[in-house]
Amino acid sequence: MGELQQQPSVRTIRRRIVLTFLLFSSGIFLTFAAYSSLVYLQSSINIEGGVGAASITATYVTAAIFGITFTPVLMRVFGAKISVIISQITYLFFVLVNIHPEAYLLIPAGAIAGIGEATMWPSMMLFCSHYGKCFARYGSKDTRFYVVEFIGYFYFIFHTNQLTGNLVSYAIFYAGKKIEVTYNATASPYGSSVAVWDNGKPTRDLTVCGANDCQDPNVTQQNIDQYEPATEATLYTMIGVMGGMILCAIAINTLFIKNIDTSLEVEDDQNPNKQTPGSPNNAKEAFYLGLDTMKKTLLHLINPRQLLITPFALYSGLLMSYGFGELTRAFGSCMLGVDQVGLCMAGYSAADAIMSFVTGKVSSRYGRNAMLIIGLMLDITNYMIALFWIPTASSLWVVYVLFAIVGGVDGVWQPLVNEMHASYFPATQDIAFTVWNLWTLVGIAIQFGWSTSVCVRDKIYIQMGLLAFSIGAYYFGEYYYKEEAKEVDESEQEKTEYCFSITAL
């Protein structure tokens, strides 16, 4: 009888799960508030010779290669917790190398950070799915509703850190910078101003901005010339603060977060052959586990159900890098100036965080399709503004609105695409999230790869076509696999002992 009285109540268990999730998310918040804000600044603080941009290219190329070959093995051998800590260490190394940003150091550091990028995202999604499944054991709704809710909460916290980082970068690097720019109302074929000089002050040529941006070398150089690098003292202070934040995040994950079963499979407690993370006892076992995992990953790539949501994962990567690359350059920098990009991205991140939260709440109550329709409407609005708005000196406030809309769209697609992979492949989520991350990285790489060779207008039309195809493929899959999805919802369970992940509680 005394043992029964010591069992925690359902309310206490749910509170512990939420508290554990928040503690894990706080470590992610600190990590990416530091790392992401520095990544966004690479094309500015390390502009000479394009070293900063080259380092980011190395990051995503490495991430795509490592993600499909070694990430699943790493996660199954060491588990999600160790994988997250390894990723944080690679980010810390990249941050510290910026103290001496020479090409022979920064580009390899970017490649090392790519290993972290390939491993961190699938591991984070495993944790989110894990907490959602644990919570579902003590809730009244299907598991997938709680999973998408926790993913939405996670992205809210994640994009809040981006808001913080971008505001810091704006305040430190650009807020004190004053550039007097005028806009000449000389007529042009596009109905906006053209570049001339007015009393020695440069004017912006809005006709080559936005959807008309085709990477004209003269315009690009004009934007570069506006930038004034930060002092060494300011840069070192920034790097020191960022490094300290990542160290705190590593400490949180090391001390307070318990490892989880990366397969998240239902296992029989009586099974003597049951494996847990880190279970290979020697190099031979690890080798065969690696081969088996790689085989499963390659087979998953051609899984029919995965193929139906792969376009969405690819589109999510294209849209994400469109916001970080094309939107910041063609709309933010070209129309407002480099000094305003940090503020624009802060608005982007705020909208992203809010919509991630809304997506989690609405989808958990009304299902995935409600937010999918809202995301589609926002995305169409985004592209219509980008294609048909004619910028003038008096209407440049629209740029800030456009950043907010694109951020909001990203806050819909990212949680939904993650939840699709979680609910479609409950028994192999580590591999599913790895494949999701791979296609997202491929989308990012494509966007950066064609950045200087394709006009923004053409990119928008391509993205609209891919979005339409993604929606069609998704709904076909929902209809074709609806019975299978129902069976998964009814049968999915998870062992109780994995639901308590704070050693101190």
PDB file of C-alpha atoms in Angstrom, residues 229-396:
ATOM      1  CA  PRO A 229      33.314  46.273 -40.353  1.00  0.00           C
ATOM      2  CA  ALA A 230      33.108  46.110 -36.571  1.00  0.00           C
ATOM      3  CA  THR A 231      36.110  46.833 -34.391  1.00  0.00           C
ATOM      4  CA  GLU A 232      38.164  43.906 -33.131  1.00  0.00           C
ATOM      5  CA  ALA A 233      37.118  44.600 -29.539  1.00  0.00           C
ATOM      6  CA  THR A 234      33.435  44.395 -30.460  1.00  0.00           C
ATOM      7  CA  LEU A 235      33.949  41.228 -32.482  1.00  0.00           C
ATOM      8  CA  TYR A 236      35.943  39.497 -29.735  1.00  0.00           C
ATOM      9  CA  THR A 237      33.321  40.422 -27.151  1.00  0.00           C
ATOM     10  CA  MET A 238      30.611  38.981 -29.374  1.00  0.00           C
ATOM     11  CA  ILE A 239      32.525  35.739 -29.920  1.00  0.00           C
ATOM     12  CA  GLY A 240      33.242  35.431 -26.193  1.00  0.00           C
ATOM     13  CA  VAL A 241      29.570  35.804 -25.290  1.00  0.00           C
ATOM     14  CA  MET A 242      28.503  33.309 -27.967  1.00  0.00           C
ATOM     15  CA  GLY A 243      31.095  30.774 -26.879  1.00  0.00           C
ATOM     16  CA  GLY A 244      29.954  31.110 -23.257  1.00  0.00           C
ATOM     17  CA  MET A 245      26.330  30.507 -24.254  1.00  0.00           C
ATOM     18  CA  ILE A 246      27.203  27.280 -26.071  1.00  0.00           C
ATOM     19  CA  LEU A 247      29.281  26.086 -23.104  1.00  0.00           C
ATOM     20  CA  CYS A 248      26.256  26.629 -20.837  1.00  0.00           C
ATOM     21  CA  ALA A 249      24.103  24.653 -23.265  1.00  0.00           C
ATOM     22  CA  ILE A 250      26.591  21.758 -23.249  1.00  0.00           C
ATOM     23  CA  ALA A 251      26.545  21.766 -19.435  1.00  0.00           C
ATOM     24  CA  ILE A 252      22.724  21.618 -19.355  1.00  0.00           C
ATOM     25  CA  ASN A 253      22.573  18.644 -21.710  1.00  0.00           C
ATOM     26  CA  THR A 254      25.413  16.835 -19.950  1.00  0.00           C
ATOM     27  CA  LEU A 255      24.119  17.235 -16.398  1.00  0.00           C
ATOM     28  CA  PHE A 256      20.336  17.226 -16.663  1.00  0.00           C
ATOM     29  CA  ILE A 257      19.157  15.505 -19.846  1.00  0.00           C
ATOM     30  CA  LYS A 258      18.914  11.720 -19.944  1.00  0.00           C
ATOM     31  CA  ASN A 259      19.523   9.727 -23.097  1.00  0.00           C
ATOM     32  CA  ILE A 260      16.570   8.253 -24.956  1.00  0.00           C
ATOM     33  CA  ASP A 261      16.052   5.235 -27.158  1.00  0.00           C
ATOM     34  CA  THR A 262      16.816   6.654 -30.584  1.00  0.00           C
ATOM     35  CA  SER A 263      14.683   4.080 -32.378  1.00  0.00           C
ATOM     36  CA  LEU A 264      11.644   4.931 -30.247  1.00  0.00           C
ATOM     37  CA  GLU A 265      10.370   1.450 -31.027  1.00  0.00           C
ATOM     38  CA  VAL A 266       8.020  -0.579 -28.854  1.00  0.00           C
ATOM     39  CA  GLU A 267      10.183  -3.330 -27.400  1.00  0.00           C
ATOM     40  CA  ASP A 268       9.310  -6.332 -25.289  1.00  0.00           C
ATOM     41  CA  ASP A 269      10.912  -6.091 -21.853  1.00  0.00           C
ATOM     42  CA  GLN A 270      11.460  -9.860 -21.969  1.00  0.00           C
ATOM     43  CA  ASN A 271      13.466  -9.697 -25.196  1.00  0.00           C
ATOM     44  CA  PRO A 272      17.049 -10.736 -24.292  1.00  0.00           C
ATOM     45  CA  ASN A 273      18.390  -9.346 -27.576  1.00  0.00           C
ATOM     46  CA  LYS A 274      17.074  -5.837 -26.973  1.00  0.00           C
ATOM     47  CA  GLN A 275      19.568  -3.104 -27.884  1.00  0.00           C
ATOM     48  CA  THR A 276      19.893   0.354 -26.391  1.00  0.00           C
ATOM     49  CA  PRO A 277      22.010   3.323 -27.514  1.00  0.00           C
ATOM     50  CA  GLY A 278      25.687   2.562 -27.169  1.00  0.00           C
ATOM     51  CA  SER A 279      25.064  -1.160 -26.868  1.00  0.00           C
ATOM     52  CA  PRO A 280      27.661  -2.446 -29.434  1.00  0.00           C
ATOM     53  CA  ASN A 281      30.310  -4.116 -27.320  1.00  0.00           C
ATOM     54  CA  ASN A 282      33.170  -4.009 -29.809  1.00  0.00           C
ATOM     55  CA  ALA A 283      34.298  -2.519 -33.081  1.00  0.00           C
ATOM     56  CA  LYS A 284      32.944  -5.451 -35.089  1.00  0.00           C
ATOM     57  CA  GLU A 285      29.439  -5.055 -33.663  1.00  0.00           C
ATOM     58  CA  ALA A 286      29.561  -1.307 -34.259  1.00  0.00           C
ATOM     59  CA  PHE A 287      30.694  -1.896 -37.840  1.00  0.00           C
ATOM     60  CA  TYR A 288      27.815  -4.245 -38.612  1.00  0.00           C
ATOM     61  CA  LEU A 289      25.358  -1.952 -36.855  1.00  0.00           C
ATOM     62  CA  GLY A 290      26.644   0.861 -39.056  1.00  0.00           C
ATOM     63  CA  LEU A 291      26.242  -1.175 -42.230  1.00  0.00           C
ATOM     64  CA  ASP A 292      22.738  -2.216 -41.243  1.00  0.00           C
ATOM     65  CA  THR A 293      21.763   1.368 -40.414  1.00  0.00           C
ATOM     66  CA  MET A 294      23.131   2.723 -43.691  1.00  0.00           C
ATOM     67  CA  LYS A 295      21.258   0.002 -45.591  1.00  0.00           C
ATOM     68  CA  LYS A 296      18.005   0.936 -43.832  1.00  0.00           C
ATOM     69  CA  THR A 297      18.621   4.624 -44.528  1.00  0.00           C
ATOM     70  CA  LEU A 298      19.148   4.049 -48.258  1.00  0.00           C
ATOM     71  CA  LEU A 299      16.039   1.858 -48.413  1.00  0.00           C
ATOM     72  CA  HIS A 300      14.075   4.527 -46.575  1.00  0.00           C
ATOM     73  CA  LEU A 301      15.008   7.044 -49.254  1.00  0.00           C
ATOM     74  CA  ILE A 302      12.973   5.075 -51.795  1.00  0.00           C
ATOM     75  CA  ASN A 303      10.127   4.171 -49.446  1.00  0.00           C
ATOM     76  CA  PRO A 304       6.950   5.148 -51.377  1.00  0.00           C
ATOM     77  CA  ARG A 305       5.489   7.034 -48.457  1.00  0.00           C
ATOM     78  CA  GLN A 306       8.747   8.908 -47.913  1.00  0.00           C
ATOM     79  CA  LEU A 307       8.877   9.793 -51.604  1.00  0.00           C
ATOM     80  CA  LEU A 308       5.456  11.448 -51.291  1.00  0.00           C
ATOM     81  CA  ILE A 309       6.631  13.856 -48.558  1.00  0.00           C
ATOM     82  CA  THR A 310      10.179  14.341 -49.870  1.00  0.00           C
ATOM     83  CA  PRO A 311       9.049  17.288 -52.085  1.00  0.00           C
ATOM     84  CA  PHE A 312       7.779  19.052 -48.955  1.00  0.00           C
ATOM     85  CA  ALA A 313      11.095  18.523 -47.159  1.00  0.00           C
ATOM     86  CA  LEU A 314      12.962  19.822 -50.217  1.00  0.00           C
ATOM     87  CA  TYR A 315      10.629  22.810 -50.476  1.00  0.00           C
ATOM     88  CA  SER A 316      11.081  23.588 -46.782  1.00  0.00           C
ATOM     89  CA  GLY A 317      14.840  23.854 -47.329  1.00  0.00           C
ATOM     90  CA  LEU A 318      14.388  26.057 -50.397  1.00  0.00           C
ATOM     91  CA  LEU A 319      12.042  28.396 -48.526  1.00  0.00           C
ATOM     92  CA  MET A 320      14.287  28.581 -45.475  1.00  0.00           C
ATOM     93  CA  SER A 321      17.352  29.541 -47.501  1.00  0.00           C
ATOM     94  CA  TYR A 322      15.214  31.882 -49.637  1.00  0.00           C
ATOM     95  CA  GLY A 323      14.486  33.805 -46.465  1.00  0.00           C
ATOM     96  CA  PHE A 324      18.113  33.837 -45.302  1.00  0.00           C
ATOM     97  CA  GLY A 325      19.636  34.456 -48.727  1.00  0.00           C
ATOM     98  CA  GLU A 326      17.398  35.929 -51.432  1.00  0.00           C
ATOM     99  CA  LEU A 327      15.069  37.856 -49.127  1.00  0.00           C
ATOM    100  CA  THR A 328      17.868  39.444 -47.126  1.00  0.00           C
ATOM    101  CA  ARG A 329      19.827  40.415 -50.252  1.00  0.00           C
ATOM    102  CA  ALA A 330      17.181  41.286 -52.860  1.00  0.00           C
ATOM    103  CA  PHE A 331      14.697  42.966 -50.526  1.00  0.00           C
ATOM    104  CA  GLY A 332      16.415  43.818 -47.234  1.00  0.00           C
ATOM    105  CA  SER A 333      19.913  44.850 -48.274  1.00  0.00           C
ATOM    106  CA  CYS A 334      19.098  46.124 -51.779  1.00  0.00           C
ATOM    107  CA  MET A 335      16.101  48.247 -50.743  1.00  0.00           C
ATOM    108  CA  LEU A 336      16.852  49.211 -47.126  1.00  0.00           C
ATOM    109  CA  GLY A 337      20.591  48.745 -46.735  1.00  0.00           C
ATOM    110  CA  VAL A 338      22.850  46.189 -45.055  1.00  0.00           C
ATOM    111  CA  ASP A 339      22.421  47.905 -41.696  1.00  0.00           C
ATOM    112  CA  GLN A 340      18.703  47.003 -41.638  1.00  0.00           C
ATOM    113  CA  VAL A 341      19.081  43.281 -42.360  1.00  0.00           C
ATOM    114  CA  GLY A 342      19.421  42.367 -38.683  1.00  0.00           C
ATOM    115  CA  LEU A 343      16.195  44.191 -37.859  1.00  0.00           C
ATOM    116  CA  CYS A 344      14.394  42.543 -40.787  1.00  0.00           C
ATOM    117  CA  MET A 345      15.548  39.107 -39.666  1.00  0.00           C
ATOM    118  CA  ALA A 346      14.391  39.866 -36.124  1.00  0.00           C
ATOM    119  CA  GLY A 347      10.888  40.435 -37.500  1.00  0.00           C
ATOM    120  CA  TYR A 348      11.213  37.247 -39.557  1.00  0.00           C
ATOM    121  CA  SER A 349      12.203  35.231 -36.487  1.00  0.00           C
ATOM    122  CA  ALA A 350       9.426  36.720 -34.334  1.00  0.00           C
ATOM    123  CA  ALA A 351       6.780  35.751 -36.901  1.00  0.00           C
ATOM    124  CA  ASP A 352       8.407  32.339 -37.276  1.00  0.00           C
ATOM    125  CA  ALA A 353       8.259  31.728 -33.528  1.00  0.00           C
ATOM    126  CA  ILE A 354       4.634  32.852 -33.185  1.00  0.00           C
ATOM    127  CA  MET A 355       3.419  30.760 -36.119  1.00  0.00           C
ATOM    128  CA  SER A 356       5.333  27.712 -34.858  1.00  0.00           C
ATOM    129  CA  PHE A 357       3.468  27.992 -31.578  1.00  0.00           C
ATOM    130  CA  VAL A 358       0.128  28.490 -33.361  1.00  0.00           C
ATOM    131  CA  THR A 359       0.838  25.559 -35.674  1.00  0.00           C
ATOM    132  CA  GLY A 360       1.449  23.246 -32.741  1.00  0.00           C
ATOM    133  CA  LYS A 361      -1.720  24.329 -30.909  1.00  0.00           C
ATOM    134  CA  VAL A 362      -4.048  24.345 -33.923  1.00  0.00           C
ATOM    135  CA  SER A 363      -2.730  21.090 -35.395  1.00  0.00           C
ATOM    136  CA  SER A 364      -3.017  19.283 -32.065  1.00  0.00           C
ATOM    137  CA  ARG A 365      -6.687  20.272 -31.865  1.00  0.00           C
ATOM    138  CA  TYR A 366      -7.903  20.302 -35.470  1.00  0.00           C
ATOM    139  CA  GLY A 367      -5.335  18.186 -37.272  1.00  0.00           C
ATOM    140  CA  ARG A 368      -2.491  18.912 -39.666  1.00  0.00           C
ATOM    141  CA  ASN A 369      -4.600  19.948 -42.656  1.00  0.00           C
ATOM    142  CA  ALA A 370      -6.024  23.093 -41.044  1.00  0.00           C
ATOM    143  CA  MET A 371      -2.591  24.680 -40.691  1.00  0.00           C
ATOM    144  CA  LEU A 372      -1.520  23.335 -44.077  1.00  0.00           C
ATOM    145  CA  ILE A 373      -4.259  25.423 -45.717  1.00  0.00           C
ATOM    146  CA  ILE A 374      -3.260  28.486 -43.684  1.00  0.00           C
ATOM    147  CA  GLY A 375       0.392  27.989 -44.661  1.00  0.00           C
ATOM    148  CA  LEU A 376      -0.541  27.691 -48.317  1.00  0.00           C
ATOM    149  CA  MET A 377      -2.520  30.961 -48.190  1.00  0.00           C
ATOM    150  CA  LEU A 378       0.363  32.781 -46.478  1.00  0.00           C
ATOM    151  CA  ASP A 379       2.855  31.405 -48.983  1.00  0.00           C
ATOM    152  CA  ILE A 380       0.763  32.519 -51.961  1.00  0.00           C
ATOM    153  CA  THR A 381       0.496  35.985 -50.384  1.00  0.00           C
ATOM    154  CA  ASN A 382       4.267  36.058 -49.952  1.00  0.00           C
ATOM    155  CA  TYR A 383       4.932  35.253 -53.606  1.00  0.00           C
ATOM    156  CA  MET A 384       2.270  37.605 -54.962  1.00  0.00           C
ATOM    157  CA  ILE A 385       3.775  40.534 -53.053  1.00  0.00           C
ATOM    158  CA  ALA A 386       7.298  39.620 -54.136  1.00  0.00           C
ATOM    159  CA  LEU A 387       6.293  39.335 -57.808  1.00  0.00           C
ATOM    160  CA  PHE A 388       3.884  42.209 -58.304  1.00  0.00           C
ATOM    161  CA  TRP A 389       4.710  44.880 -55.715  1.00  0.00           C
ATOM    162  CA  ILE A 390       6.437  47.885 -57.297  1.00  0.00           C
ATOM    163  CA  PRO A 391       8.743  49.361 -54.635  1.00  0.00           C
ATOM    164  CA  THR A 392       8.983  53.127 -54.169  1.00  0.00           C
ATOM    165  CA  ALA A 393      10.725  55.252 -51.572  1.00  0.00           C
ATOM    166  CA  SER A 394       7.440  55.765 -49.686  1.00  0.00           C
ATOM    167  CA  SER A 395       6.397  52.102 -49.609  1.00  0.00           C
ATOM    168  CA  LEU A 396       9.563  50.399 -48.386  1.00  0.00           C
TER     169      LEU A 396
END
